[in-house]
PDB file of N, CA and C in Angstrom:
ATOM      1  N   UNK A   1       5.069   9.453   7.013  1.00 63.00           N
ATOM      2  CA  UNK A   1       3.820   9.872   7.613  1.00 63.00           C
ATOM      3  C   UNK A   1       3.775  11.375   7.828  1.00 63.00           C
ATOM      4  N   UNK A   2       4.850  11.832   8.005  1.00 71.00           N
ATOM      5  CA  UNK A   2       5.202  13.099   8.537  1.00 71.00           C
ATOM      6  C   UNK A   2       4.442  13.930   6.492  1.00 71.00           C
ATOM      7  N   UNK A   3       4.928  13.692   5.460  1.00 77.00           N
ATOM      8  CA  UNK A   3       4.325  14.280   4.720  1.00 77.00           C
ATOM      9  C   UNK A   3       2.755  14.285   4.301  1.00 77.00           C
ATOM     10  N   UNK A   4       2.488  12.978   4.999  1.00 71.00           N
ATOM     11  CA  UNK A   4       0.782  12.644   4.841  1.00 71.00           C
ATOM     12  C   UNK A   4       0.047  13.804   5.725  1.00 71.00           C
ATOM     13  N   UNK A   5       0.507  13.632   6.979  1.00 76.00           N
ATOM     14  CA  UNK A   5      -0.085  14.971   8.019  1.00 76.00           C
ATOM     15  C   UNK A   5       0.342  16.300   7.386  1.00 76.00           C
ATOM     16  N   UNK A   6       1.320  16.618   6.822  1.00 79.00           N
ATOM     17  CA  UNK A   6       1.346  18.031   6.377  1.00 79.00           C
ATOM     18  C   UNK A   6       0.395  18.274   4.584  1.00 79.00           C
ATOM     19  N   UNK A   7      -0.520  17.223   4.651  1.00 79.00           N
ATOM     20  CA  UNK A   7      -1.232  17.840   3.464  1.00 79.00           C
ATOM     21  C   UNK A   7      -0.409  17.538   1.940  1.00 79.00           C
ATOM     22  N   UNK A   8       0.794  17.096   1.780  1.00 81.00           N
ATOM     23  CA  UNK A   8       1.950  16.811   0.883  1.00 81.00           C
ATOM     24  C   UNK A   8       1.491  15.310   0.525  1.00 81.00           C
ATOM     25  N   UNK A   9       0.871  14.716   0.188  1.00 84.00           N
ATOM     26  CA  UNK A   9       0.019  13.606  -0.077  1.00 84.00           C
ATOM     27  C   UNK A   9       0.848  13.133  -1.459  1.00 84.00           C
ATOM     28  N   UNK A  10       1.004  13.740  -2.264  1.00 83.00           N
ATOM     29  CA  UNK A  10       1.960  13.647  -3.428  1.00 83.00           C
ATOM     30  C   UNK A  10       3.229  13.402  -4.054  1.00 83.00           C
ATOM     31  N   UNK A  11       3.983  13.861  -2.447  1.00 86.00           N
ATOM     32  CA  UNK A  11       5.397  13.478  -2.484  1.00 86.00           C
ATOM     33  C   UNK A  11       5.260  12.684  -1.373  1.00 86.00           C
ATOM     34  N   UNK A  12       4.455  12.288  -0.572  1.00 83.00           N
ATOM     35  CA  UNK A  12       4.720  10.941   0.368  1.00 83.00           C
ATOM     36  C   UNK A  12       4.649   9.679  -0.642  1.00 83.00           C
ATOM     37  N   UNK A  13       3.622  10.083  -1.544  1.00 86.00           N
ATOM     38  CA  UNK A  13       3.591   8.607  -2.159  1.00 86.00           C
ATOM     39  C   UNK A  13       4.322   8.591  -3.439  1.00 86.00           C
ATOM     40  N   UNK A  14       5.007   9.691  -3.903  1.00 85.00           N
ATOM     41  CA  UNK A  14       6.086   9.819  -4.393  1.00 85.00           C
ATOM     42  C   UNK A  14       7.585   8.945  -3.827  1.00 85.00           C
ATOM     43  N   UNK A  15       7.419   9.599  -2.547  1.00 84.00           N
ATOM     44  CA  UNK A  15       8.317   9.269  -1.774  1.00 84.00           C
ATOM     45  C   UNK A  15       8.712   7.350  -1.684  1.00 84.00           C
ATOM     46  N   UNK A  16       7.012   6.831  -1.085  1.00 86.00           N
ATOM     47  CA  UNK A  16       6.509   5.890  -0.671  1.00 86.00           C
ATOM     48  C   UNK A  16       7.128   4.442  -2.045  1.00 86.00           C
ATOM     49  N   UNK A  17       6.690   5.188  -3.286  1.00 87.00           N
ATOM     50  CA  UNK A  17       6.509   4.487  -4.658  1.00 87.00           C
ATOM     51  C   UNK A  17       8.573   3.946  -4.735  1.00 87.00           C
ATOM     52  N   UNK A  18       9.349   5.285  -4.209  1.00 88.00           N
ATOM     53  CA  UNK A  18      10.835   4.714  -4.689  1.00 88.00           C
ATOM     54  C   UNK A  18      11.557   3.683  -3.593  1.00 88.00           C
ATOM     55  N   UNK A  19      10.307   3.180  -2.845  1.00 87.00           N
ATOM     56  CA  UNK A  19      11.154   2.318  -2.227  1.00 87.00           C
ATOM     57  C   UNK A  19      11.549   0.545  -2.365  1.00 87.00           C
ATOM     58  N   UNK A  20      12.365  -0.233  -2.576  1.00 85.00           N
ATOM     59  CA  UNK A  20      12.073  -1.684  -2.926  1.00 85.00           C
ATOM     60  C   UNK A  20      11.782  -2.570  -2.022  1.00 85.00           C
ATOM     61  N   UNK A  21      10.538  -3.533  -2.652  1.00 82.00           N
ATOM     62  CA  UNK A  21      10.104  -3.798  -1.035  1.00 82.00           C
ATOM     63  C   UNK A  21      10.997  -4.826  -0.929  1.00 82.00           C
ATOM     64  N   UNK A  22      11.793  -5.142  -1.302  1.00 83.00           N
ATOM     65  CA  UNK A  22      12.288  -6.493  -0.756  1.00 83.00           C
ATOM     66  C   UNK A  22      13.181  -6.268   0.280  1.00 83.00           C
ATOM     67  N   UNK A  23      13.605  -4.747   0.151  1.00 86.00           N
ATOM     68  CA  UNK A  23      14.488  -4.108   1.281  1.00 86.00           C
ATOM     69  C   UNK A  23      14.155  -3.610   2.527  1.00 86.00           C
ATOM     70  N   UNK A  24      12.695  -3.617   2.484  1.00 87.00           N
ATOM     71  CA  UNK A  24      11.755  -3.315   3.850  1.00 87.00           C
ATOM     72  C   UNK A  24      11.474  -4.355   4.852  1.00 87.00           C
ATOM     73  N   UNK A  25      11.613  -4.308   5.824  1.00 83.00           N
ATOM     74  CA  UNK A  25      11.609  -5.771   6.172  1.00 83.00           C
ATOM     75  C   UNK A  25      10.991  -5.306   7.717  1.00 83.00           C
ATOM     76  N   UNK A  26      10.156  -3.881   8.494  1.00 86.00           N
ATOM     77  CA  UNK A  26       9.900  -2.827   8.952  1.00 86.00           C
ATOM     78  C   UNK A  26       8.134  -3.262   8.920  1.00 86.00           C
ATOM     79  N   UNK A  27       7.331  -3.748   9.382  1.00 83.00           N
ATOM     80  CA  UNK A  27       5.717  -4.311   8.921  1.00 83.00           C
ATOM     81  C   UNK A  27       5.477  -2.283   9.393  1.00 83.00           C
ATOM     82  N   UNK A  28       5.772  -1.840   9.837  1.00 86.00           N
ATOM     83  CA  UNK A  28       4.967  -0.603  10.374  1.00 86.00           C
ATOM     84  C   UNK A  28       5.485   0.740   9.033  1.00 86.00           C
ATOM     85  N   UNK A  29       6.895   0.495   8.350  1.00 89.00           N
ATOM     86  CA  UNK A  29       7.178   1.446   7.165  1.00 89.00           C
ATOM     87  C   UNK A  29       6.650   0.588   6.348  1.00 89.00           C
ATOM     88  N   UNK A  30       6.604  -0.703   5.910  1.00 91.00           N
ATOM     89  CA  UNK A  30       6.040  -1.227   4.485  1.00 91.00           C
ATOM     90  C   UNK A  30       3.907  -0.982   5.016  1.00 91.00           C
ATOM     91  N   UNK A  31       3.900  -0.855   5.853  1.00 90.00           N
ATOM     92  CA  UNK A  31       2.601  -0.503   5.940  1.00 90.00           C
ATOM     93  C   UNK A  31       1.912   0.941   5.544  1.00 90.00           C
ATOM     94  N   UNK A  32       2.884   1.644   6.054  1.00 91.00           N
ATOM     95  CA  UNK A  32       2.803   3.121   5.802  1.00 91.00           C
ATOM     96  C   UNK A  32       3.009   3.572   4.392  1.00 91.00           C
ATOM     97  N   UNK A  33       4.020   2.524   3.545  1.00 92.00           N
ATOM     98  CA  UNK A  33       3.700   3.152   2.225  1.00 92.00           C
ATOM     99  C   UNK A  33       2.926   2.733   1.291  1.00 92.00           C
ATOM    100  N   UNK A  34       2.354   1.800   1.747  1.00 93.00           N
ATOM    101  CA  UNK A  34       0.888   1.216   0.915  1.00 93.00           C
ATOM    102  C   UNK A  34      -0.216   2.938   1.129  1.00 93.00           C
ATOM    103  N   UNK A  35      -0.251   2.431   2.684  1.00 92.00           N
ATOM    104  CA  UNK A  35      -1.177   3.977   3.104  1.00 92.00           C
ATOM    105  C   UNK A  35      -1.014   5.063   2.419  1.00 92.00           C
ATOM    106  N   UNK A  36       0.474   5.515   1.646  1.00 93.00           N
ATOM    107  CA  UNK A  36       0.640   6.776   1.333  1.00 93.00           C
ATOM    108  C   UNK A  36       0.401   6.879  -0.171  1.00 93.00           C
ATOM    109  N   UNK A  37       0.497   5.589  -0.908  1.00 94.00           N
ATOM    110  CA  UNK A  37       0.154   5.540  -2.053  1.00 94.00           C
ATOM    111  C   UNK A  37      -1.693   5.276  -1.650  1.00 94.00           C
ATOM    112  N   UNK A  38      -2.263   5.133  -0.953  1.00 93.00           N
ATOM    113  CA  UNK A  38      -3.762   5.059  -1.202  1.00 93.00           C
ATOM    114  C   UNK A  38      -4.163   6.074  -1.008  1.00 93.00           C
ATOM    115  N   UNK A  39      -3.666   7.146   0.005  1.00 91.00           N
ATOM    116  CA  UNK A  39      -4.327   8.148   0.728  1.00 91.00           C
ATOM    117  C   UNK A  39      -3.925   9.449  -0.598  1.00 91.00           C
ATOM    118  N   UNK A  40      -3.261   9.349  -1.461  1.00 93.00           N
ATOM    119  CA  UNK A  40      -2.580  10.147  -2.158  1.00 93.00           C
ATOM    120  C   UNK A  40      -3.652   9.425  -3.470  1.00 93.00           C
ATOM    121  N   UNK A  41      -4.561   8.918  -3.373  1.00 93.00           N
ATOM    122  CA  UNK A  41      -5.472   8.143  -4.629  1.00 93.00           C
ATOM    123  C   UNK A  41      -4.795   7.176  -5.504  1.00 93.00           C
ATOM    124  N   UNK A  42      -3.680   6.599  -5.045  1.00 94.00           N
ATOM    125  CA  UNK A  42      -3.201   5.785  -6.348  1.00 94.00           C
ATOM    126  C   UNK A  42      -3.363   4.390  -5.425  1.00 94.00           C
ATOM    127  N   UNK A  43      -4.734   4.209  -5.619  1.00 95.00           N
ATOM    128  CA  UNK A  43      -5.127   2.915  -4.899  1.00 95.00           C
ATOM    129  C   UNK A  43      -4.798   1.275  -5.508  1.00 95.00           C
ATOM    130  N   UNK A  44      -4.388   1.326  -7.401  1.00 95.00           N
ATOM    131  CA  UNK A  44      -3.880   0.687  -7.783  1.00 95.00           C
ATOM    132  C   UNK A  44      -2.515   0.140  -7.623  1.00 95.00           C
ATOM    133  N   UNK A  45      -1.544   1.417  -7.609  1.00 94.00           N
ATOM    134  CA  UNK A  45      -0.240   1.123  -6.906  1.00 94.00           C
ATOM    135  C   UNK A  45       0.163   0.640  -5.955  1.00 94.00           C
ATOM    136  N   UNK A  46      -0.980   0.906  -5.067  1.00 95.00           N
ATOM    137  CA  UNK A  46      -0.941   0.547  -3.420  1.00 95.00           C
ATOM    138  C   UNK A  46      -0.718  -0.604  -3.353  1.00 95.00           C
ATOM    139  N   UNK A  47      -2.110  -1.555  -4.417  1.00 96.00           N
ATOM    140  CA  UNK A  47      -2.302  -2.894  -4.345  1.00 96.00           C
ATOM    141  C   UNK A  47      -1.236  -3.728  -4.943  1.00 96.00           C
ATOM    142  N   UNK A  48      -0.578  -3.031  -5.831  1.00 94.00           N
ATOM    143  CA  UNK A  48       0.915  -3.844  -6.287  1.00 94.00           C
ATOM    144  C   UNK A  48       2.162  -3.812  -5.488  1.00 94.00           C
ATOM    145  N   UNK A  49       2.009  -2.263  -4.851  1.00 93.00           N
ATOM    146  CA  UNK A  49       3.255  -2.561  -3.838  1.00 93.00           C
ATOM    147  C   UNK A  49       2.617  -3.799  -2.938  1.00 93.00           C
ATOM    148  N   UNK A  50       1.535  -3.469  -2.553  1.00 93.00           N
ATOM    149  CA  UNK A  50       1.059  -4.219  -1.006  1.00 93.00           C
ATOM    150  C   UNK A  50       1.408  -5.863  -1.223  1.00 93.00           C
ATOM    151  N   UNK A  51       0.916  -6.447  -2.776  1.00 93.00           N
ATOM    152  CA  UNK A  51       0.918  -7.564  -3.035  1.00 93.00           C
ATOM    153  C   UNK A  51       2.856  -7.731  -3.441  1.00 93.00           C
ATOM    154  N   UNK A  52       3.725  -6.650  -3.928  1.00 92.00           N
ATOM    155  CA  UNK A  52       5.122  -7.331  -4.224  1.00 92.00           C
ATOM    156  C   UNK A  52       5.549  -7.250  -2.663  1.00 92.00           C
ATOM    157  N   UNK A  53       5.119  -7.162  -1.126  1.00 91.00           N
ATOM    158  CA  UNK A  53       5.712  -6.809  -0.249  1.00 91.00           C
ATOM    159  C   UNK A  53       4.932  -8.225   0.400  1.00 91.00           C
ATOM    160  N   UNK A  54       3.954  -8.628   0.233  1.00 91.00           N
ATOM    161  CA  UNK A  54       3.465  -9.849   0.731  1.00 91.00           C
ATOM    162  C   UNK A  54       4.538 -11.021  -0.482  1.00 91.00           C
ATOM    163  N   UNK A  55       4.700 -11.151  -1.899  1.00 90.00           N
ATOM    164  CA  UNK A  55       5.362 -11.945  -2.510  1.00 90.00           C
ATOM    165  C   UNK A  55       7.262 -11.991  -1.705  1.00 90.00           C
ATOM    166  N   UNK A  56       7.326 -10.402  -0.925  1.00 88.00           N
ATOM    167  CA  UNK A  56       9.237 -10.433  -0.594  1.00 88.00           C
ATOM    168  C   UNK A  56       8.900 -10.794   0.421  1.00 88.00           C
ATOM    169  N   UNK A  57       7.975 -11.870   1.063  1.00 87.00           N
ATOM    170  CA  UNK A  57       8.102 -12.725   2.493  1.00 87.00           C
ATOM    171  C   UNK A  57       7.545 -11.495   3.504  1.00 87.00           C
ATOM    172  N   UNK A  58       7.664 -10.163   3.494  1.00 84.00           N
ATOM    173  CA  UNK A  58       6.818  -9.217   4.181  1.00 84.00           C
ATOM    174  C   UNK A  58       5.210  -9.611   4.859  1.00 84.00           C
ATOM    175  N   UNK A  59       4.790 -10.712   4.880  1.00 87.00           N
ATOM    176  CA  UNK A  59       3.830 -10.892   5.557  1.00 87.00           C
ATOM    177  C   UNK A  59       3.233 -10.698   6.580  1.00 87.00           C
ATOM    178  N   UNK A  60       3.148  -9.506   6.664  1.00 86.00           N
ATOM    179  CA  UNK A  60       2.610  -8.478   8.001  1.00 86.00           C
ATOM    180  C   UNK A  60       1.166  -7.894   8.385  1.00 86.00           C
ATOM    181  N   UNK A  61       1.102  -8.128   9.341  1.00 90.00           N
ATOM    182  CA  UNK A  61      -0.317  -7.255   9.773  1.00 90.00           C
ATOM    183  C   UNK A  61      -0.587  -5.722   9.214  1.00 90.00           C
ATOM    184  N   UNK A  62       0.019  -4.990   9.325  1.00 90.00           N
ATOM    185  CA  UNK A  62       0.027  -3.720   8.662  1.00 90.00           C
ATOM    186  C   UNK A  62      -0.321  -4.020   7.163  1.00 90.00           C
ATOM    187  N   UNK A  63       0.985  -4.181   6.721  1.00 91.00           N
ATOM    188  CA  UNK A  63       0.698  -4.532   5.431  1.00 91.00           C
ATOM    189  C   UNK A  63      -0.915  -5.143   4.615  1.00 91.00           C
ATOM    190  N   UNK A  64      -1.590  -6.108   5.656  1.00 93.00           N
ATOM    191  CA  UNK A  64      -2.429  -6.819   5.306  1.00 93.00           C
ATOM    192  C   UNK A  64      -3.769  -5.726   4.849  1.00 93.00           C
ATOM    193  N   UNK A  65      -3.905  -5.176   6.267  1.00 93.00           N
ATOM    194  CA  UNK A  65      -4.807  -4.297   6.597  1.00 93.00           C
ATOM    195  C   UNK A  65      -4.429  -3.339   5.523  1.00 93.00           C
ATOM    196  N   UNK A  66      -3.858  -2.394   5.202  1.00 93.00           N
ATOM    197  CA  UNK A  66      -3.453  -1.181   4.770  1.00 93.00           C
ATOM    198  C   UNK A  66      -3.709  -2.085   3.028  1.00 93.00           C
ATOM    199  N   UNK A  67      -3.352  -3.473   2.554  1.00 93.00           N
ATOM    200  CA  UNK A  67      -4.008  -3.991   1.261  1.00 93.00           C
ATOM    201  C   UNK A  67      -5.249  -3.926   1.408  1.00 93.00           C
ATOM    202  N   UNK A  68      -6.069  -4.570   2.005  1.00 94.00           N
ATOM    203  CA  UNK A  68      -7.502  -4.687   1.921  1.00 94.00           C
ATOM    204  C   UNK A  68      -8.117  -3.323   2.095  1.00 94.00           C
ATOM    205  N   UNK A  69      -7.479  -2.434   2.631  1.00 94.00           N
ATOM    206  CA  UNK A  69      -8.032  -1.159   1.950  1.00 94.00           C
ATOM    207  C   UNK A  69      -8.023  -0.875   0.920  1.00 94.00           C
ATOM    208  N   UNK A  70      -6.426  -1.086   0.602  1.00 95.00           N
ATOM    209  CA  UNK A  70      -6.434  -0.591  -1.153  1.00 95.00           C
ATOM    210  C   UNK A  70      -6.984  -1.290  -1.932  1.00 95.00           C
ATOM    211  N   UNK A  71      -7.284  -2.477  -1.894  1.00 94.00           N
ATOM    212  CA  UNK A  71      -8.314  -3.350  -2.793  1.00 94.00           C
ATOM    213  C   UNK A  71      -9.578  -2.411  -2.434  1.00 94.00           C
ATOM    214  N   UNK A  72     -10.271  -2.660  -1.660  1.00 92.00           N
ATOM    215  CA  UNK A  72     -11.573  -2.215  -1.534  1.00 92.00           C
ATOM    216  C   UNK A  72     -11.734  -1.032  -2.013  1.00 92.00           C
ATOM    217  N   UNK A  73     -10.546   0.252  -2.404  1.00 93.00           N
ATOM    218  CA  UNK A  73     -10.762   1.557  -2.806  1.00 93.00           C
ATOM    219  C   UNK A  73     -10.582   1.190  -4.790  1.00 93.00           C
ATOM    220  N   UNK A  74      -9.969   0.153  -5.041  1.00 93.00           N
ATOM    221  CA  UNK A  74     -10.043   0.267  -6.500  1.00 93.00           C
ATOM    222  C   UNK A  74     -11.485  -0.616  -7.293  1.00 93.00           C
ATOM    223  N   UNK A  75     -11.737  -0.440  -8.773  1.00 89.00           N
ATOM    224  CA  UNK A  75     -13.106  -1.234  -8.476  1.00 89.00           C
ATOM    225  C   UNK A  75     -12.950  -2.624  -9.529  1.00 89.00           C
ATOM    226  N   UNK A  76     -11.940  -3.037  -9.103  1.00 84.00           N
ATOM    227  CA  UNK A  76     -11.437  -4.859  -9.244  1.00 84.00           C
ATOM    228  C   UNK A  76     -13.098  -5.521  -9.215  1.00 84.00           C
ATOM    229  N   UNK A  77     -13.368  -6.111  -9.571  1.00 86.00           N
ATOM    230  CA  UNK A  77     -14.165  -7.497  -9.638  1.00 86.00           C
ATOM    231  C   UNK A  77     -14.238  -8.396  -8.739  1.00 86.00           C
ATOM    232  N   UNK A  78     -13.112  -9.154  -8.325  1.00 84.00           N
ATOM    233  CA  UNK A  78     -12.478  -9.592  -7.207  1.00 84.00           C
ATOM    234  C   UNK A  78     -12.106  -9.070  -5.751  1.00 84.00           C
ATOM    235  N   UNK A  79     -11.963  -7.135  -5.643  1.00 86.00           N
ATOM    236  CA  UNK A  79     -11.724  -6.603  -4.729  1.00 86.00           C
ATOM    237  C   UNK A  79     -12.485  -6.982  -3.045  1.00 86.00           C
ATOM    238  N   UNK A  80     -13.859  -7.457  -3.158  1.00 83.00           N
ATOM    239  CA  UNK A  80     -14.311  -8.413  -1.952  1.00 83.00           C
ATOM    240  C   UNK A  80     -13.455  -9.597  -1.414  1.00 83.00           C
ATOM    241  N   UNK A  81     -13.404 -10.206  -2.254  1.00 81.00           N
ATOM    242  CA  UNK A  81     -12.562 -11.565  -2.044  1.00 81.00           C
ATOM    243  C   UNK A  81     -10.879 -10.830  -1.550  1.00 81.00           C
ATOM    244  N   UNK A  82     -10.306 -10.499  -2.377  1.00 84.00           N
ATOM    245  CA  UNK A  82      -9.172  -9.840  -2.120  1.00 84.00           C
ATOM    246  C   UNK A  82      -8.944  -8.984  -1.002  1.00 84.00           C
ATOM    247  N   UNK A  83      -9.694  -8.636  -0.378  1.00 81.00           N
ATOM    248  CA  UNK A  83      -9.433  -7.387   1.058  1.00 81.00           C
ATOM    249  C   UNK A  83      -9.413  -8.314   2.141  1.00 81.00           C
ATOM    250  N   UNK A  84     -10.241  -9.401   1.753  1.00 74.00           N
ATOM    251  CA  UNK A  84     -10.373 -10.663   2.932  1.00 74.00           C
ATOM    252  C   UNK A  84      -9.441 -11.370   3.048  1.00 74.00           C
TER     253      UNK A  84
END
């Protein structure tokens, strides 16, 4: 988060992208790096981390919320249904 507030949007979700989610197990860091891959525009990535972190049992509130953003920012077909 600390690189999201300093304007570094690029290497947070740089940062965000090398992590495995199956090793996160944290609902408030696996939340934050969905956020850092959306807020950094890679709203597609977001939605694959968000969805391989809901498939590694990560089923979190953060997580949830911080997907249905990133669905709703890419322009999926399905993205209504999916944010819900």
């Amino acid at each position: 988060l600390a690189l999201l507030r300093s304007g570094r949007k690029d290497a947070a979700a740089d940062l965000a992208a090398s992590f495995d989610e199956t090793a996160v197990t944290d609902g408030q860091l696996a939340g934050s790096i969905v956020r850092a891959l959306l807020e950094a525009g890679r709203a597609e990535e977001a939605v694959e981390h968000g969805e391989r972190f809901l498939r590694a049992g990560n089923d979190l509130p953060q997580v949830r919320v911080m997907l249905g953003h990133a669905y709703m920012s890419t322009r999926r077909d399905d993205r209504y249904e999916r944010a819900g």
